[in-house]
N, CA and C atoms as an extended XYZ file, in Angstrom:
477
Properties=species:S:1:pos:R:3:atomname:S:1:resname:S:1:resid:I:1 pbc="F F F"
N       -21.622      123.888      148.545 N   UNK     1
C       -20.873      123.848      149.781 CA  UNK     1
C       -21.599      124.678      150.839 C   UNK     1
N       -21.273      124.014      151.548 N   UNK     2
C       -21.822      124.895      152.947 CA  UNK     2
C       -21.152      125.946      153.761 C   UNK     2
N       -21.960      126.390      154.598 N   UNK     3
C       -21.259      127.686      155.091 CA  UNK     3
C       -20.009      127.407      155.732 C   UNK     3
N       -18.821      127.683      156.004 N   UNK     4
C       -17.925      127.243      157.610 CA  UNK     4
C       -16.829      126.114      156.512 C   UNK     4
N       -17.587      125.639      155.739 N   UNK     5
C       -16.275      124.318      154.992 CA  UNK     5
C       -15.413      124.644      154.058 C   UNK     5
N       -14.315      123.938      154.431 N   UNK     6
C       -12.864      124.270      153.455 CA  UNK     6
C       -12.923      123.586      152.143 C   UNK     6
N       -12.184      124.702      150.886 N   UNK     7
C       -12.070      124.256      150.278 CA  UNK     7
C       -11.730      122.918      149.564 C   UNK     7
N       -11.545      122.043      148.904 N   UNK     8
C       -11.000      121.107      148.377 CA  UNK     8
C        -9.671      121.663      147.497 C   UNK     8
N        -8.437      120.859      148.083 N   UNK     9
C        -7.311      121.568      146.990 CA  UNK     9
C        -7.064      119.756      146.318 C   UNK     9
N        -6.712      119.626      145.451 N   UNK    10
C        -5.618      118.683      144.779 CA  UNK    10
C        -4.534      118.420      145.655 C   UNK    10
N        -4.325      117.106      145.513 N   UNK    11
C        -3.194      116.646      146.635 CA  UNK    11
C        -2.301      116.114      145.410 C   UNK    11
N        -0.585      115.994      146.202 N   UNK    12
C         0.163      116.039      144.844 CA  UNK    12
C         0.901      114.830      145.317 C   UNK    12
N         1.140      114.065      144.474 N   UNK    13
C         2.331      112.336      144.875 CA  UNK    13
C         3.823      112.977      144.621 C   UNK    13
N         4.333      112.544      145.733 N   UNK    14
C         5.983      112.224      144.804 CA  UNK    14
C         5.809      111.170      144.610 C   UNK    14
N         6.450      111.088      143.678 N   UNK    15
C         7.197      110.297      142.593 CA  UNK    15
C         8.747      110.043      142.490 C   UNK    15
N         9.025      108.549      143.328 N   UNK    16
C        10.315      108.449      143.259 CA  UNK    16
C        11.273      108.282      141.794 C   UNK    16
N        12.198      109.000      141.891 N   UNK    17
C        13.331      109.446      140.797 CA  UNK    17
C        13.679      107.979      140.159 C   UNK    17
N        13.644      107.963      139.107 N   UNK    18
C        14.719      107.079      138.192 CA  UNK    18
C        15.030      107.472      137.149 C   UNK    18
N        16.204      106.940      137.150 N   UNK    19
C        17.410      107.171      135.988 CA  UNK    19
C        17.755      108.633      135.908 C   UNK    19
N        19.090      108.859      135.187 N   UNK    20
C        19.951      110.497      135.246 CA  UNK    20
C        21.140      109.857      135.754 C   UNK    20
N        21.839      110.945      135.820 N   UNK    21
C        23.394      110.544      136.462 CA  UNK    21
C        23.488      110.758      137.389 C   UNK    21
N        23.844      109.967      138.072 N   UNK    22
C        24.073      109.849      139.902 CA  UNK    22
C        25.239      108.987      140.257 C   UNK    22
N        25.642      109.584      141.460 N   UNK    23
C        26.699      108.648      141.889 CA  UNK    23
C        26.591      106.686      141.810 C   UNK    23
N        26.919      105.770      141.175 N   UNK    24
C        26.915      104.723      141.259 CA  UNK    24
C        25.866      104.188      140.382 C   UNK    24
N        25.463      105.211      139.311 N   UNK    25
C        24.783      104.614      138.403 CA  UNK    25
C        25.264      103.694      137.189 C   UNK    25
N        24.582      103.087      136.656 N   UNK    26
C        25.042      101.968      135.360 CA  UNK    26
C        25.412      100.667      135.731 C   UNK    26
N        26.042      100.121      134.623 N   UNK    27
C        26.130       98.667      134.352 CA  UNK    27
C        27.629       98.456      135.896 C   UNK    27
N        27.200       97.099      135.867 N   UNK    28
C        28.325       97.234      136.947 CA  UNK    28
C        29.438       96.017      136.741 C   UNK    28
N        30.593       96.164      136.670 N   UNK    29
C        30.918       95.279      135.881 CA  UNK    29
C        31.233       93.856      136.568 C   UNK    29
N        31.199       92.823      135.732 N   UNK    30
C        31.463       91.446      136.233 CA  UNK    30
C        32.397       90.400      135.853 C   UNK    30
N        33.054       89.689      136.888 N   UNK    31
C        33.953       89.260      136.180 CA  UNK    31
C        35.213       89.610      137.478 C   UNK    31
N        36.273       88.504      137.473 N   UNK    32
C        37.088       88.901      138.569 CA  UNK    32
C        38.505       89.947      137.813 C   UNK    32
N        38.363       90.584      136.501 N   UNK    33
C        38.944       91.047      135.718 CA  UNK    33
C        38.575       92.092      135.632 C   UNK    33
N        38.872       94.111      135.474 N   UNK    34
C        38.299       94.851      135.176 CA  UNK    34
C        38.019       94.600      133.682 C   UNK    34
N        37.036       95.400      133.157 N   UNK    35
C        36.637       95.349      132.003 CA  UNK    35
C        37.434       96.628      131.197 C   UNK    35
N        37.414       96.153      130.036 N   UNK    36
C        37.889       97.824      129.291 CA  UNK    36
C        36.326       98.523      129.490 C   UNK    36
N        36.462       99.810      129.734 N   UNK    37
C        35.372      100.551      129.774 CA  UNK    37
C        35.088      101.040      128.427 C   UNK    37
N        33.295      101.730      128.821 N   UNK    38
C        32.772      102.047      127.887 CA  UNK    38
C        32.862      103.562      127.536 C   UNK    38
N        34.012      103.762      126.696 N   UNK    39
C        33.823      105.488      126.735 CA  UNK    39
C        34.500      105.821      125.440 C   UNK    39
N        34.332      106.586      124.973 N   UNK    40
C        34.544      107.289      123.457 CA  UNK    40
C        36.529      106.742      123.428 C   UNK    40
N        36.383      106.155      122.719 N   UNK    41
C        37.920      105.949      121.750 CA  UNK    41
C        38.662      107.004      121.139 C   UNK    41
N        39.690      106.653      120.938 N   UNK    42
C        40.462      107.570      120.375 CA  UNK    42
C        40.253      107.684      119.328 C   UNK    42
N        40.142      108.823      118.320 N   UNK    43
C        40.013      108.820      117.124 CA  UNK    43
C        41.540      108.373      116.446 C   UNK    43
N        41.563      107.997      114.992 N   UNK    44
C        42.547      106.997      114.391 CA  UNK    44
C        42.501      107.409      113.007 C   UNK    44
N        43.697      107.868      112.683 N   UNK    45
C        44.269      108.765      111.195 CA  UNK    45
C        45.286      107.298      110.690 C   UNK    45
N        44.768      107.323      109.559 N   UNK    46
C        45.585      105.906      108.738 CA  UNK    46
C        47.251      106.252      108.982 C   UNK    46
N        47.844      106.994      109.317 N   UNK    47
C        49.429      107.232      109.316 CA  UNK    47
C        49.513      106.622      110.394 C   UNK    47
N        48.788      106.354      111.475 N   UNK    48
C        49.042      105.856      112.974 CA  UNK    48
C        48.709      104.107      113.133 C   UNK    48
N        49.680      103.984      112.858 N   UNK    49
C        49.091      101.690      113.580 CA  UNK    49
C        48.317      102.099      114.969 C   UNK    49
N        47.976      100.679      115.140 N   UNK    50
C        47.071      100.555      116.307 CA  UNK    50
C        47.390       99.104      117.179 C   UNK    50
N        47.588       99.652      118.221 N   UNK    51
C        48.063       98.374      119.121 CA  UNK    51
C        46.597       97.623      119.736 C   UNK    51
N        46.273       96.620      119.467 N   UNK    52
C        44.794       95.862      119.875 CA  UNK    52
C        45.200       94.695      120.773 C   UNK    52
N        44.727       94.435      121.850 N   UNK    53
C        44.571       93.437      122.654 CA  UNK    53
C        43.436       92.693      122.594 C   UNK    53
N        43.260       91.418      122.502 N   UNK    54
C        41.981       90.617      122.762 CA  UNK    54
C        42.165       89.404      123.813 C   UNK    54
N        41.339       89.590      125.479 N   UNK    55
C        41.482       88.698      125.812 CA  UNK    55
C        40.504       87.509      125.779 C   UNK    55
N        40.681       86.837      126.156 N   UNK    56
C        40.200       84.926      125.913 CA  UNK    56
C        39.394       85.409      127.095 C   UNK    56
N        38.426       84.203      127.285 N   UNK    57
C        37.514       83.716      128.447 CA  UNK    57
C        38.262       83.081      128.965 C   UNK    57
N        38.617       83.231      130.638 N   UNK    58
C        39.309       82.149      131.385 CA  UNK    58
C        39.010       80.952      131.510 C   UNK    58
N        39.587       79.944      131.619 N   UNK    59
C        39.124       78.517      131.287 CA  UNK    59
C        39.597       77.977      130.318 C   UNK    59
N        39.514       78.404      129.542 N   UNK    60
C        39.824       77.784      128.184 CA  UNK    60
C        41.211       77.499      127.424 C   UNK    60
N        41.362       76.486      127.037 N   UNK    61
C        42.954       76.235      126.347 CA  UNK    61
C        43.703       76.760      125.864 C   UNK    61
N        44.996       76.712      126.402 N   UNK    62
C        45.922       77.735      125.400 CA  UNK    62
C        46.193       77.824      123.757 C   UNK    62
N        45.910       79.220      123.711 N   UNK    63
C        45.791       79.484      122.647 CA  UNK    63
C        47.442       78.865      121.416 C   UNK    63
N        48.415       79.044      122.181 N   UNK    64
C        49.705       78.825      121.556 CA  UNK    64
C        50.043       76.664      121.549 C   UNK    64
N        49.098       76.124      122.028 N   UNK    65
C        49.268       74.965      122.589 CA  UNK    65
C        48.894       73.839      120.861 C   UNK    65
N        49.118       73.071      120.763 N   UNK    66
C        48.566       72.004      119.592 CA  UNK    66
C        48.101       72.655      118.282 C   UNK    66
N        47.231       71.870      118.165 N   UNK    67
C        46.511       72.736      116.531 CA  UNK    67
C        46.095       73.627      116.680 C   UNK    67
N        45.881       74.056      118.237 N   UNK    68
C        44.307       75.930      118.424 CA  UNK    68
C        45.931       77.038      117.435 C   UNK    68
N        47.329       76.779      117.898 N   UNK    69
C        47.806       78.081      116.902 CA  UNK    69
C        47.671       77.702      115.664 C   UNK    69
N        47.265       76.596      114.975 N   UNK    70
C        47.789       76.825      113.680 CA  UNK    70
C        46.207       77.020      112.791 C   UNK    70
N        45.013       76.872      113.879 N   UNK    71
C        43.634       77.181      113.349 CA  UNK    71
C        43.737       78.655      113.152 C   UNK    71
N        44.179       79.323      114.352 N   UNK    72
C        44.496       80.474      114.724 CA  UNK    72
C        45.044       81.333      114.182 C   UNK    72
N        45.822       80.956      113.118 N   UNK    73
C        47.032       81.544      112.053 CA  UNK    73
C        46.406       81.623      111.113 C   UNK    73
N        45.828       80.446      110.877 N   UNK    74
C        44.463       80.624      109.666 CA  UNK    74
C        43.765       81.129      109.885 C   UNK    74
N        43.096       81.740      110.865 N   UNK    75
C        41.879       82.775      110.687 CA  UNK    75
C        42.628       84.201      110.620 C   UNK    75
N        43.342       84.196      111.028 N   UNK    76
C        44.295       85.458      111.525 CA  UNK    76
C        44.333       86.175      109.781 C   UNK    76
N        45.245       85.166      109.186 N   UNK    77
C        45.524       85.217      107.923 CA  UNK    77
C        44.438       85.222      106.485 C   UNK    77
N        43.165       84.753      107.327 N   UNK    78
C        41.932       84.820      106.314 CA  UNK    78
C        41.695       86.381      106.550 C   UNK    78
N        41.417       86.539      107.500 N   UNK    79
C        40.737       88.509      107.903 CA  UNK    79
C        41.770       89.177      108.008 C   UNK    79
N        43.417       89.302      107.654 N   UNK    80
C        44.501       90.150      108.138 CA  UNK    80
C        44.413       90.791      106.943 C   UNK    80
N        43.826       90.990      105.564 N   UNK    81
C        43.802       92.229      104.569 CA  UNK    81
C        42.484       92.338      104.146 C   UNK    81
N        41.581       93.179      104.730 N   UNK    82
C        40.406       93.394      104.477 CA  UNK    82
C        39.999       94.974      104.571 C   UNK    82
N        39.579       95.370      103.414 N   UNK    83
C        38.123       96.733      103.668 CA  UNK    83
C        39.636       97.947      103.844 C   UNK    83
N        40.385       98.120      103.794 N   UNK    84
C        41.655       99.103      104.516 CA  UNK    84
C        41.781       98.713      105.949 C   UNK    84
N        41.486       97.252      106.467 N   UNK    85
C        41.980       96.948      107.720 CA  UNK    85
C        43.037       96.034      107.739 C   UNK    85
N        44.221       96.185      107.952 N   UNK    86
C        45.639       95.460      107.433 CA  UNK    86
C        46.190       94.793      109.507 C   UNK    86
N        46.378       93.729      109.148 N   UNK    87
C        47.295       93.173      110.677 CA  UNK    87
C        48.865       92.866      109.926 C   UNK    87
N        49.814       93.775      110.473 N   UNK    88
C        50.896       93.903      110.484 CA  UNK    88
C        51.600       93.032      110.959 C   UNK    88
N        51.213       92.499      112.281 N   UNK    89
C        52.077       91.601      113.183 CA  UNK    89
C        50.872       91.269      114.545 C   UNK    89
N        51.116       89.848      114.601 N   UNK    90
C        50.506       89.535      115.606 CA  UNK    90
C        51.661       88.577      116.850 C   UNK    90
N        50.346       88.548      117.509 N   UNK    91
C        51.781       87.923      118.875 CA  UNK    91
C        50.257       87.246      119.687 C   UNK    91
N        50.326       85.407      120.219 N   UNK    92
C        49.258       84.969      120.145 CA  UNK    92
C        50.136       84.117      122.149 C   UNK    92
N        49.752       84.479      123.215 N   UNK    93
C        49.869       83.960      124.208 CA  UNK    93
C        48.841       83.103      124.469 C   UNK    93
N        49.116       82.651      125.884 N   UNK    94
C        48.269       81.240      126.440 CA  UNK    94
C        46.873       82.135      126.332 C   UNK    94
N        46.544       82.760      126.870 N   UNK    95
C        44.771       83.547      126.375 CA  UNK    95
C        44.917       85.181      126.636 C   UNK    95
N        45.921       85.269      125.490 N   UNK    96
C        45.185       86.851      124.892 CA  UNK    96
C        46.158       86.623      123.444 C   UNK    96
N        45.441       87.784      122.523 N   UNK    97
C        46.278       87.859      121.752 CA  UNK    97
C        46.899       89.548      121.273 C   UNK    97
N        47.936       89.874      120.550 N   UNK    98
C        48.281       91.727      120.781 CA  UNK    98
C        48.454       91.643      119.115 C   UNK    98
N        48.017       92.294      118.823 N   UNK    99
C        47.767       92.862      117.159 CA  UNK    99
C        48.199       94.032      116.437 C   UNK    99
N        49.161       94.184      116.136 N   UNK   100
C        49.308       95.151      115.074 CA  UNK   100
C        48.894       95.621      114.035 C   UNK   100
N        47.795       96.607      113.842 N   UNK   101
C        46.976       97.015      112.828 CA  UNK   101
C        47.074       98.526      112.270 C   UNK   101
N        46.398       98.346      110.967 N   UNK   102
C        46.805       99.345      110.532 CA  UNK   102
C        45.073       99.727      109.801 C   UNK   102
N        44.558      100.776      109.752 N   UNK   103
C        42.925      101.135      109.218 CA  UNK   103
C        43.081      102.673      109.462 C   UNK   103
N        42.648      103.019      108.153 N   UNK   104
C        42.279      104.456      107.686 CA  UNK   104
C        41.288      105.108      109.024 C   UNK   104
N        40.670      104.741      109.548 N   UNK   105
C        39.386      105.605      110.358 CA  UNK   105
C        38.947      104.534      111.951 C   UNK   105
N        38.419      104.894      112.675 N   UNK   106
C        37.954      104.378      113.484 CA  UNK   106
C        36.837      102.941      113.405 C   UNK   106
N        35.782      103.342      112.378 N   UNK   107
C        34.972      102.554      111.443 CA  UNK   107
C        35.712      101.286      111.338 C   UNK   107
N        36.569      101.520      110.508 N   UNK   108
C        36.860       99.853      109.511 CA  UNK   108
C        37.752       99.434      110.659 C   UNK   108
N        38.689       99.902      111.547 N   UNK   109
C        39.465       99.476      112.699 CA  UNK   109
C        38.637       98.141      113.324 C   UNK   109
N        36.874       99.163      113.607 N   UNK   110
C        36.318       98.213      114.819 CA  UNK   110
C        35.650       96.971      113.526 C   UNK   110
N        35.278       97.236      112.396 N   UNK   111
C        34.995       96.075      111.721 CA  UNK   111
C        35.774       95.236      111.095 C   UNK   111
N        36.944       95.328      111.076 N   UNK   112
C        37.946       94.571      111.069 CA  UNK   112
C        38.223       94.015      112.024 C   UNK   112
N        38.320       94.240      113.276 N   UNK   113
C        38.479       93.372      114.299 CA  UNK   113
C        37.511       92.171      115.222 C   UNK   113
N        36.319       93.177      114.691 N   UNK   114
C        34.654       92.438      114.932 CA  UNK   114
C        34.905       91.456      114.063 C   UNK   114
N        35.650       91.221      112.567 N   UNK   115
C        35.542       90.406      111.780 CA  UNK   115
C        36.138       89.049      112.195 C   UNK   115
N        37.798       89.616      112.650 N   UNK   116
C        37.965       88.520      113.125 CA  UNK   116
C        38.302       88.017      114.348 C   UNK   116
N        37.323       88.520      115.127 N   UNK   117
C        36.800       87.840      116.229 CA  UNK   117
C        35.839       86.781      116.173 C   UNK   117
N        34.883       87.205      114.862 N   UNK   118
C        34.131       86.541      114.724 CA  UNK   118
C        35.028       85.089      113.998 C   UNK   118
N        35.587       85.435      113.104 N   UNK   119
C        36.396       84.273      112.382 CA  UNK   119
C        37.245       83.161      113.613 C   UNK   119
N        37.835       84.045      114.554 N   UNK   120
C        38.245       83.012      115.202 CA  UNK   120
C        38.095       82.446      115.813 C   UNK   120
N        36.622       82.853      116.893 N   UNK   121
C        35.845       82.180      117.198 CA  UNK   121
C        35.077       80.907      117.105 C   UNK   121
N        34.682       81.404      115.662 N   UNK   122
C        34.100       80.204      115.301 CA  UNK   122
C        35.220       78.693      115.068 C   UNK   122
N        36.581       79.185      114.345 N   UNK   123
C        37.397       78.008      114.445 CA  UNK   123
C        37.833       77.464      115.278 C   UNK   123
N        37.845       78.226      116.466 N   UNK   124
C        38.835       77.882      117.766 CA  UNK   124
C        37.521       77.078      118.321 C   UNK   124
N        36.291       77.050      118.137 N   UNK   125
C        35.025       76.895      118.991 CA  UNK   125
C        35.138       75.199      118.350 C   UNK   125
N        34.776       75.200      116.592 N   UNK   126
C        34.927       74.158      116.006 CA  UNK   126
C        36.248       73.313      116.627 C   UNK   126
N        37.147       73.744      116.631 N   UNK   127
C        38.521       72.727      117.034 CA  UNK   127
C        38.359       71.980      118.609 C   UNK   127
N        37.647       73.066      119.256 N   UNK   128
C        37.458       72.659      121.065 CA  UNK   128
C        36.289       72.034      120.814 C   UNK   128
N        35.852       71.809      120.001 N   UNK   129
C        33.868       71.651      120.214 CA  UNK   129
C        33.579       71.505      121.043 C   UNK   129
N        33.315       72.921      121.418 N   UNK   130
C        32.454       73.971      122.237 CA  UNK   130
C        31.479       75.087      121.431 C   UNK   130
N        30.657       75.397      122.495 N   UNK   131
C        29.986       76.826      122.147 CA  UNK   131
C        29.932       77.857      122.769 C   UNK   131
N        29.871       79.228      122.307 N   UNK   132
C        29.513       80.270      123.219 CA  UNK   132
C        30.929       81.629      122.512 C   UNK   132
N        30.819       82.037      123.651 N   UNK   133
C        31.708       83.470      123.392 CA  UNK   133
C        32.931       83.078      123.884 C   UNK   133
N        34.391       83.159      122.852 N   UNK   134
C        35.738       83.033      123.230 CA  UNK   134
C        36.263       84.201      124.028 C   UNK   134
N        36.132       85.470      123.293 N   UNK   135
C        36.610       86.606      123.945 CA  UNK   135
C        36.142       86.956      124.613 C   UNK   135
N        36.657       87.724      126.016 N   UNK   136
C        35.673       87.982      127.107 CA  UNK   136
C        35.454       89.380      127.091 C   UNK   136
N        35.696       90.136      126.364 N   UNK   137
C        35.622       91.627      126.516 CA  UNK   137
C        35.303       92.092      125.026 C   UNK   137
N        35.548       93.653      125.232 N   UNK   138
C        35.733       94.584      123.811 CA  UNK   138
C        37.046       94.689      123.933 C   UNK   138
N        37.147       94.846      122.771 N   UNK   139
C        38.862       94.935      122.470 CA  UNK   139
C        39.499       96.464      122.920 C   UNK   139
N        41.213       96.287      123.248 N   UNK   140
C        41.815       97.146      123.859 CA  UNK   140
C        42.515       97.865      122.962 C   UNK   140
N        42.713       99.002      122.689 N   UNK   141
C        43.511       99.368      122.103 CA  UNK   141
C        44.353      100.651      121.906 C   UNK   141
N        45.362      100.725      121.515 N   UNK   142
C        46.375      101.986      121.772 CA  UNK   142
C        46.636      102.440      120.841 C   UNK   142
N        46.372      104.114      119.994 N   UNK   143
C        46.939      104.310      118.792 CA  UNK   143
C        48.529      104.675      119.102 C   UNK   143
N        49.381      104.247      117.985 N   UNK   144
C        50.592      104.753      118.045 CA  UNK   144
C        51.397      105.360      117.194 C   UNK   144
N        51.694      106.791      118.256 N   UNK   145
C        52.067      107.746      117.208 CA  UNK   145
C        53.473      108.174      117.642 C   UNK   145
N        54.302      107.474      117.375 N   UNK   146
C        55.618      108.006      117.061 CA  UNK   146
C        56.747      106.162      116.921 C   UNK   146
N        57.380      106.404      116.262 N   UNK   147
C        58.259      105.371      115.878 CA  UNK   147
C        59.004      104.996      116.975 C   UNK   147
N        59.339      105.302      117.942 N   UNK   148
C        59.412      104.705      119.454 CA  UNK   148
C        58.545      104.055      119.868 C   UNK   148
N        57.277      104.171      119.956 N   UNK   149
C        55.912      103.757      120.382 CA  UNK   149
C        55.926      102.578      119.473 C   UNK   149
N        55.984      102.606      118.132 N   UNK   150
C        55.781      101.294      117.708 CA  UNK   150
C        57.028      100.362      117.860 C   UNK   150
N        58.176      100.840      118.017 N   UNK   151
C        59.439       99.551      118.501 CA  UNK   151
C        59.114       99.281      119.834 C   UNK   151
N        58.573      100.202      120.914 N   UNK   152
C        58.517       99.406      122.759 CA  UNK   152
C        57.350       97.811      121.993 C   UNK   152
N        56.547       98.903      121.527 N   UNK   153
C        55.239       97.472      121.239 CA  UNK   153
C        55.405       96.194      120.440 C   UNK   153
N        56.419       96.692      119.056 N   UNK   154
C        57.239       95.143      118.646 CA  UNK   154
C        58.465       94.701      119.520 C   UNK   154
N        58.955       95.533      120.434 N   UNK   155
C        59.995       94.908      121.337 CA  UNK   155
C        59.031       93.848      122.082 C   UNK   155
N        58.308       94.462      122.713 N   UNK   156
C        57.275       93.352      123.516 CA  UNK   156
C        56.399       92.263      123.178 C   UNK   156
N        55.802       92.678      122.059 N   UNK   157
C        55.130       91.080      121.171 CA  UNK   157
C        56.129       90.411      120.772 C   UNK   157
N        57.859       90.150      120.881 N   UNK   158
C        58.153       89.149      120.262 CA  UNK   158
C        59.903       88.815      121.429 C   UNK   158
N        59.455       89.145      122.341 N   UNK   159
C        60.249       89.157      123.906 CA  UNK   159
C        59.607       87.739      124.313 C   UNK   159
């Protein structure tokens, strides 16, 4: 280097930010329906039933209408005693259905119900012949803990 000349320093980039938590980050949901969200569940002690909702994809035929209830009863009734996942009582409207269940742990709850979603799917799909996804969501659900709580919820599945 010569006499009188400036050093050379390193020049530094920003680097624009992605991902972390920020206001308006994540999945965004779709659908003219809110979605059940994605966030830690309630934990679930076998003494407590469990109130489950599953809704239908809009569009599609009522569930209580011709043969779809009595496919429907049959799948219900193929997956309703499985693994310690027991359905107590069900209640089957034009597109949703409300479930009364009963499962030792959180675990067998969601694979029992994954089960027969999957089961009814596929029959209700076979009977419409159609394809694709029946249910439009993850399933809803309420543990219930006190014997009031479970008569409002059989007052209402059968009102």
């Amino acid at each position: 280097m010569t006499k009188g000349s400036t050093k050379e320093q390193q020049g530094e980039f920003a680097f624009p930010q992605h991902g972390g938590a920020r206001p308006g980050a994540g999945r965004k949901p779709r659908g003219p329906l809110p979605r059940v969200p994605h966030v830690a569940r309630e934990e679930i002690r076998g003494r407590h039933p469990v109130h489950v909702t599953l809704r239908v994809v809009a569009g599609l035929r009522n569930l209580r209408e011709g043969r779809a209830h009595g496919v429907l009863l049959n799948a219900i009734v193929a997956g309703a005693d499985r693994n310690g996942f027991r359905i107590v009582e069900y209640s089957a409207q034009s597109n949703h259905l409300h479930l009364l269940c009963e499962a030792p742990d959180r675990a067998v709850l969601w694979h029992g119900v994954q089960g027969l979603k999957v089961r009814i799917t596929h029959a209700l799909n076979r009977l419409w012949e159609r394809e694709g996804a029946l249910f439009a969501d993850r399933y809803h659900d309420r543990v219930l803990r006190s014997p009031r709580e479970v008569h409002h919820v059989l007052t209402y599945l059968f009102e």
